[in-house]
mmCIF file of N, CA and C in Angstrom:
data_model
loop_
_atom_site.group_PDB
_atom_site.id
_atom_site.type_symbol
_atom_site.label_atom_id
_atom_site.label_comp_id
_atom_site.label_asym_id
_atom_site.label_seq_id
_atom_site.Cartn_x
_atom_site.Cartn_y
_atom_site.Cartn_z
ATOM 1 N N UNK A 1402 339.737 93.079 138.980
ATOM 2 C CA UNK A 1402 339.330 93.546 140.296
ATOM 3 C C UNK A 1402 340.200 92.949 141.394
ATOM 4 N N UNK A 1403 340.233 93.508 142.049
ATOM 5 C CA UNK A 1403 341.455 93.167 143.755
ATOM 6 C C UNK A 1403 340.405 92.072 144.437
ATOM 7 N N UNK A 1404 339.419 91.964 144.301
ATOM 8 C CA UNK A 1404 338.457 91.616 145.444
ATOM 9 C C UNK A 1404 338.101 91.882 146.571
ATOM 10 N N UNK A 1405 338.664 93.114 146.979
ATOM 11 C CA UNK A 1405 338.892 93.585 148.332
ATOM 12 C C UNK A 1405 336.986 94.011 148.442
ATOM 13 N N UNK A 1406 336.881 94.109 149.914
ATOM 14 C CA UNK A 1406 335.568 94.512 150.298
ATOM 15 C C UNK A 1406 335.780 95.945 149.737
ATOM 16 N N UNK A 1407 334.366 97.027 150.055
ATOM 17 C CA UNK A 1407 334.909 98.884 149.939
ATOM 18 C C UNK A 1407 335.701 99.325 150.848
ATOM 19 N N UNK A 1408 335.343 98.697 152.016
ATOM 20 C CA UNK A 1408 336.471 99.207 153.310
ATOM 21 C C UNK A 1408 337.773 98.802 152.651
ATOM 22 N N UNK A 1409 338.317 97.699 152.960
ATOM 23 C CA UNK A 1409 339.302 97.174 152.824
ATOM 24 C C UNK A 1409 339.920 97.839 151.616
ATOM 25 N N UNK A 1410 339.284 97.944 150.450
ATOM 26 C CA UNK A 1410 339.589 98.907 149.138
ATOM 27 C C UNK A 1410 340.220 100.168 149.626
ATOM 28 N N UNK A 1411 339.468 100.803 149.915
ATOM 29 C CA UNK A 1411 339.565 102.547 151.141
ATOM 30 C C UNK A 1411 340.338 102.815 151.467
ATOM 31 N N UNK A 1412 340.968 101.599 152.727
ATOM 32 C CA UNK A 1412 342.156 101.441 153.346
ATOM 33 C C UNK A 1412 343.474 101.439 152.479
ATOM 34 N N UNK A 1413 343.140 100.278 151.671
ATOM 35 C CA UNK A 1413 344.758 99.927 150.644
ATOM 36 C C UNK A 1413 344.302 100.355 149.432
ATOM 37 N N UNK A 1414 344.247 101.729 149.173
ATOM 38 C CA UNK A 1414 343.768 102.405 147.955
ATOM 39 C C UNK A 1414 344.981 102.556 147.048
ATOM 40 N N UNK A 1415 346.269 102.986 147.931
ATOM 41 C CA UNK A 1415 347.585 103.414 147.694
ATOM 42 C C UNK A 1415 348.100 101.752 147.099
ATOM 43 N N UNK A 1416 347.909 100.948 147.542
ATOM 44 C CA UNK A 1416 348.511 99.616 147.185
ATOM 45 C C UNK A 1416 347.667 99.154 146.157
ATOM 46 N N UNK A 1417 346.293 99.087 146.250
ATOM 47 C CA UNK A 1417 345.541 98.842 144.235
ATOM 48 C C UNK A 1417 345.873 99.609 143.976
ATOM 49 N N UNK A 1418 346.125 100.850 143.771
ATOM 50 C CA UNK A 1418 346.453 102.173 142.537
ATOM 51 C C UNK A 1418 347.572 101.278 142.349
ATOM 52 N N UNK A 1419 348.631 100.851 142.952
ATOM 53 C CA UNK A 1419 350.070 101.168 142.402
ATOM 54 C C UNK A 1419 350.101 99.301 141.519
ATOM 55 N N UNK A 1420 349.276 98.334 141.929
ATOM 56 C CA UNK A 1420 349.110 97.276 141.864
ATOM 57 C C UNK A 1420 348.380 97.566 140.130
ATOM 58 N N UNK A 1421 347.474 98.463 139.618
ATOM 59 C CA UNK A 1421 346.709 98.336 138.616
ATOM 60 C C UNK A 1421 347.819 99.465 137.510
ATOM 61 N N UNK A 1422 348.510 99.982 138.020
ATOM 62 C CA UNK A 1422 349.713 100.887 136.988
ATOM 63 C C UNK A 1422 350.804 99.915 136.925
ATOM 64 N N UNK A 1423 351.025 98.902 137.593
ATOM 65 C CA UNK A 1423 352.209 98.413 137.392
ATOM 66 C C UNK A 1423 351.576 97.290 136.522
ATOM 67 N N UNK A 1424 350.686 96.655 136.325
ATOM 68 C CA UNK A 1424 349.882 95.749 135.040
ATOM 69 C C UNK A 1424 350.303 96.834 133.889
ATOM 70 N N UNK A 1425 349.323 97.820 134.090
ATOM 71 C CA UNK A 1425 348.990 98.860 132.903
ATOM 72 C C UNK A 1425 350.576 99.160 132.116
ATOM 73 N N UNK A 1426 351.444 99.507 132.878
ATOM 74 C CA UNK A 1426 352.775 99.217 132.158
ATOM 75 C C UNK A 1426 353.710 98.531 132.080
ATOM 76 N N UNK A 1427 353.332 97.240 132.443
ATOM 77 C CA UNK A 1427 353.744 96.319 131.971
ATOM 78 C C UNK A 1427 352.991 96.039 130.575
ATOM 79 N N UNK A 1428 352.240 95.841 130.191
ATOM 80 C CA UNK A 1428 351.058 95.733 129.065
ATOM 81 C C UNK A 1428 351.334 96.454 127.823
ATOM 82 N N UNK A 1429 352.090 98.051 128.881
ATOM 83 C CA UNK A 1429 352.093 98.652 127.435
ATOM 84 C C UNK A 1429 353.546 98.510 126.965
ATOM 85 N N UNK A 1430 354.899 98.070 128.163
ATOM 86 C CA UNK A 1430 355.769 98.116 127.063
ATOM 87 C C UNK A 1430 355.609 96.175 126.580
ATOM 88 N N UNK A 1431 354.890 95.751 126.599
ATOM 89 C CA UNK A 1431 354.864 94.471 125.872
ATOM 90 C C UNK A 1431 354.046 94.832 124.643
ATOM 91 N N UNK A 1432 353.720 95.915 124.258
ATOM 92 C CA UNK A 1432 352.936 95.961 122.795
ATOM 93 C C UNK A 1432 352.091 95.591 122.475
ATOM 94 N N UNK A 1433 350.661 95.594 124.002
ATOM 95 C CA UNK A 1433 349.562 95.572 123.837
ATOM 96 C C UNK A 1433 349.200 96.777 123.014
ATOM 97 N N UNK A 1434 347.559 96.432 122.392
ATOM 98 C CA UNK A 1434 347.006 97.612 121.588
ATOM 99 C C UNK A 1434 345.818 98.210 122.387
ATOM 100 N N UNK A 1435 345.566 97.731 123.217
ATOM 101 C CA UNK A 1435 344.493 98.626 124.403
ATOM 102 C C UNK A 1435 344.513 97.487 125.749
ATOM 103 N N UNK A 1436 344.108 98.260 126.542
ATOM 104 C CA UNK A 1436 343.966 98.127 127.888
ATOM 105 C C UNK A 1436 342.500 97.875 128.094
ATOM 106 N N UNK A 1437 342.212 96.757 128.472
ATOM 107 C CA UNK A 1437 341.188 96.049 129.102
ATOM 108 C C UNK A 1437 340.950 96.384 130.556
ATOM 109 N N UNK A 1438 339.916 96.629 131.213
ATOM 110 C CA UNK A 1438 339.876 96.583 132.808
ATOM 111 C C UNK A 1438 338.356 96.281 132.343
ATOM 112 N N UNK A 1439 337.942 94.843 133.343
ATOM 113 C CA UNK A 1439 336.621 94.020 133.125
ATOM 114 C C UNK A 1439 336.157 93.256 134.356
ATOM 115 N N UNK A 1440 334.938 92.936 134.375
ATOM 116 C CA UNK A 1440 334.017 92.742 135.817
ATOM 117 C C UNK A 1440 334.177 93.251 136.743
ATOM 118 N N UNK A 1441 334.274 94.425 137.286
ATOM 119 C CA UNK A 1441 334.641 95.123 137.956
ATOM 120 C C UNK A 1441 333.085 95.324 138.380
ATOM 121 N N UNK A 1442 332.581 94.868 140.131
ATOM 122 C CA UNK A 1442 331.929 95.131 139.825
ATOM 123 C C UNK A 1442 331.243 96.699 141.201
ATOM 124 N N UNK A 1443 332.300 96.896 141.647
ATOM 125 C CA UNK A 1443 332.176 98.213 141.997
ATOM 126 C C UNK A 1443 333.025 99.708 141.112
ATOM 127 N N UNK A 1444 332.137 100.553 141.079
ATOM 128 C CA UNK A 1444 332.446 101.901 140.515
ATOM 129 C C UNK A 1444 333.799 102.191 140.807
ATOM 130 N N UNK A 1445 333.759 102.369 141.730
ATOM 131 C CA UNK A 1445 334.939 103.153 143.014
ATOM 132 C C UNK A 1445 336.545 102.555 142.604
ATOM 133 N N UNK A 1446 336.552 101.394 142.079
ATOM 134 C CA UNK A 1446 337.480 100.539 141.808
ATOM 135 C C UNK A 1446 337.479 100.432 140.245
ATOM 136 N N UNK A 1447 336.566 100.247 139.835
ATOM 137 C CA UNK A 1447 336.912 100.283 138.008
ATOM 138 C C UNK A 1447 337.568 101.944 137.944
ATOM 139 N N UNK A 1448 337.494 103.093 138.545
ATOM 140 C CA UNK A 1448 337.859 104.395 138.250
ATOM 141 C C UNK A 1448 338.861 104.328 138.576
ATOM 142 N N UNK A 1449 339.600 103.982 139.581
ATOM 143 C CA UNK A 1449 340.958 103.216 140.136
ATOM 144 C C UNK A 1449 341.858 103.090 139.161
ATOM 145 N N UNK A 1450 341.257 101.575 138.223
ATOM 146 C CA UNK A 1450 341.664 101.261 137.656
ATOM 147 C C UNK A 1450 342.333 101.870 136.045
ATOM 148 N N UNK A 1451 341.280 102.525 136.072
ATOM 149 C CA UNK A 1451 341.253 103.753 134.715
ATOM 150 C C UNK A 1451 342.575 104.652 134.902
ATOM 151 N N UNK A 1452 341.994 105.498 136.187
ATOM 152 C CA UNK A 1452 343.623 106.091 136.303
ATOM 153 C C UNK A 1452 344.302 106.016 136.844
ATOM 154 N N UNK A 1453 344.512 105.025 136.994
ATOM 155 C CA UNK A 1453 346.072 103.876 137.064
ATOM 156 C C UNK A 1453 346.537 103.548 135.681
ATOM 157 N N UNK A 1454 346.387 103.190 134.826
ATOM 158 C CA UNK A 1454 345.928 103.183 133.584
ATOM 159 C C UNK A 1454 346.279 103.973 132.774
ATOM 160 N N UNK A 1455 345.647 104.956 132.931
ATOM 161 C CA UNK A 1455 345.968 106.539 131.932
ATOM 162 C C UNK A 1455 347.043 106.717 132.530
ATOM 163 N N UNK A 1456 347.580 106.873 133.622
ATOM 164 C CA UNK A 1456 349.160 107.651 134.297
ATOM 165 C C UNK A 1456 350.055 107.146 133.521
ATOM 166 N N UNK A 1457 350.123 105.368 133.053
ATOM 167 C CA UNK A 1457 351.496 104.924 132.719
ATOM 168 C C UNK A 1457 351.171 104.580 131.147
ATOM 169 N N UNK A 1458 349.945 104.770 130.563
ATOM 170 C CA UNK A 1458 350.085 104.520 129.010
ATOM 171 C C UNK A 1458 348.767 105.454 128.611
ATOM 172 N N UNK A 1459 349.251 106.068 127.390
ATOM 173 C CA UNK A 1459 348.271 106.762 126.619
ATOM 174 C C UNK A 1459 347.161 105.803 125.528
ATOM 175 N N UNK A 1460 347.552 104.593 125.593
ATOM 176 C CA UNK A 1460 346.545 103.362 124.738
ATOM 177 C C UNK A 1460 345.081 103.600 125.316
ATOM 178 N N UNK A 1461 344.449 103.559 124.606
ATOM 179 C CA UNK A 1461 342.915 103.151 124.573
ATOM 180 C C UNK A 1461 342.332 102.284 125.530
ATOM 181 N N UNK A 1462 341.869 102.421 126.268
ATOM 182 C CA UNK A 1462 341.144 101.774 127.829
ATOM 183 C C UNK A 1462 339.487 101.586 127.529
ATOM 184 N N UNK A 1463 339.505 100.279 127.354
ATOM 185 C CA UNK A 1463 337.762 99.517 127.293
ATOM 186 C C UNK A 1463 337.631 99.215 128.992
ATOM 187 N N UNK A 1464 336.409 99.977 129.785
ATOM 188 C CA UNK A 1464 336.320 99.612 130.686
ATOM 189 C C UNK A 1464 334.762 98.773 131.167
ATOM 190 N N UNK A 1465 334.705 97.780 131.441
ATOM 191 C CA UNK A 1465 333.499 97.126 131.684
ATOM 192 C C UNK A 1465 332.779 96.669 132.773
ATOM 193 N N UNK A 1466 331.745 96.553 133.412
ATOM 194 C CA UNK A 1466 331.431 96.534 134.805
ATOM 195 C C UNK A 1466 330.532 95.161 134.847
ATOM 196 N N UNK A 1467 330.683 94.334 136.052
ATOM 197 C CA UNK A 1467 329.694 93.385 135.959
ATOM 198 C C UNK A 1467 328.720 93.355 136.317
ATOM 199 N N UNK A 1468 327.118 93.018 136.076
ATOM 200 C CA UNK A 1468 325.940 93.887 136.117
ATOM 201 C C UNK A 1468 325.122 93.041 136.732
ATOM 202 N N UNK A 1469 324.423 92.625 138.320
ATOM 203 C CA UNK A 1469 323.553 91.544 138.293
ATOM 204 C C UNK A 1469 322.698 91.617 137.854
ATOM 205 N N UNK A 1470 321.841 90.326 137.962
ATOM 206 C CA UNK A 1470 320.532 90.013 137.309
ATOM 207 C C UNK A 1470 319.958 91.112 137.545
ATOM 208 N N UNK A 1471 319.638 91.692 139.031
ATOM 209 C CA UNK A 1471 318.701 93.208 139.199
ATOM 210 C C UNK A 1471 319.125 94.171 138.341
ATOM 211 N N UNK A 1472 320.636 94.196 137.461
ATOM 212 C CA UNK A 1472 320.470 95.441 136.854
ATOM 213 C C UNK A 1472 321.796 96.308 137.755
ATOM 214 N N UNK A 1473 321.861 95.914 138.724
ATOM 215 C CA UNK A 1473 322.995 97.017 139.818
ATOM 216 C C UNK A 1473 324.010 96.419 139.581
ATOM 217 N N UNK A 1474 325.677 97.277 139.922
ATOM 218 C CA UNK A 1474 326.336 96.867 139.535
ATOM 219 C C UNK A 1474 327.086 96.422 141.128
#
C-alpha cells in the first residue's frame, strides 16, 4: 500500500499506478512465481494494484486486504 489518504490517492492515481507496475515488473523479470499485493486496506487501491499488475506480467496475483477487528476493511 502507498499509504496515501483516498484524496491524496485520487490525486496521484497516475503516480501509484505507475509506482505498483514498475514493482510488478521488476518481480517478473527477476523470476518471481506470483505476485503478492497484501494489507491493503482500502478497495480502491488494492484494484490499482491488480491492474498495475496484470498490464506488465501475466503471473498469478494473490490479492489480500487488511480487515479490522469490526470486520471493515
Amino acid at each position: 500500500p502507498s499509504g496515501l489518504t483516498a484524496g491524496e490517492l485520487r490525486r496521484g492515481e497516475k503516480d501509484v499506478r505507475a509506482a505498483f507496475a514498475e514493482q510488478a515488473y521488476l518481480l517478473s523479470q527477476e523470476g518471481v512465481d506470483v505476485i503478492i499485493v497484501e494489507t491493503f486496506g482500502a478497495i480502491a487501491e488494492l484494484r490499482m494494484a491488480i491492474e498495475a499488475a496484470r498490464g506488465q506480467t501475466s503471473l498469478p496475483i494473490v490479492a489480500q486486504v487488511a480487515v479490522t477487528d469490526e470486520g471493515t476493511v
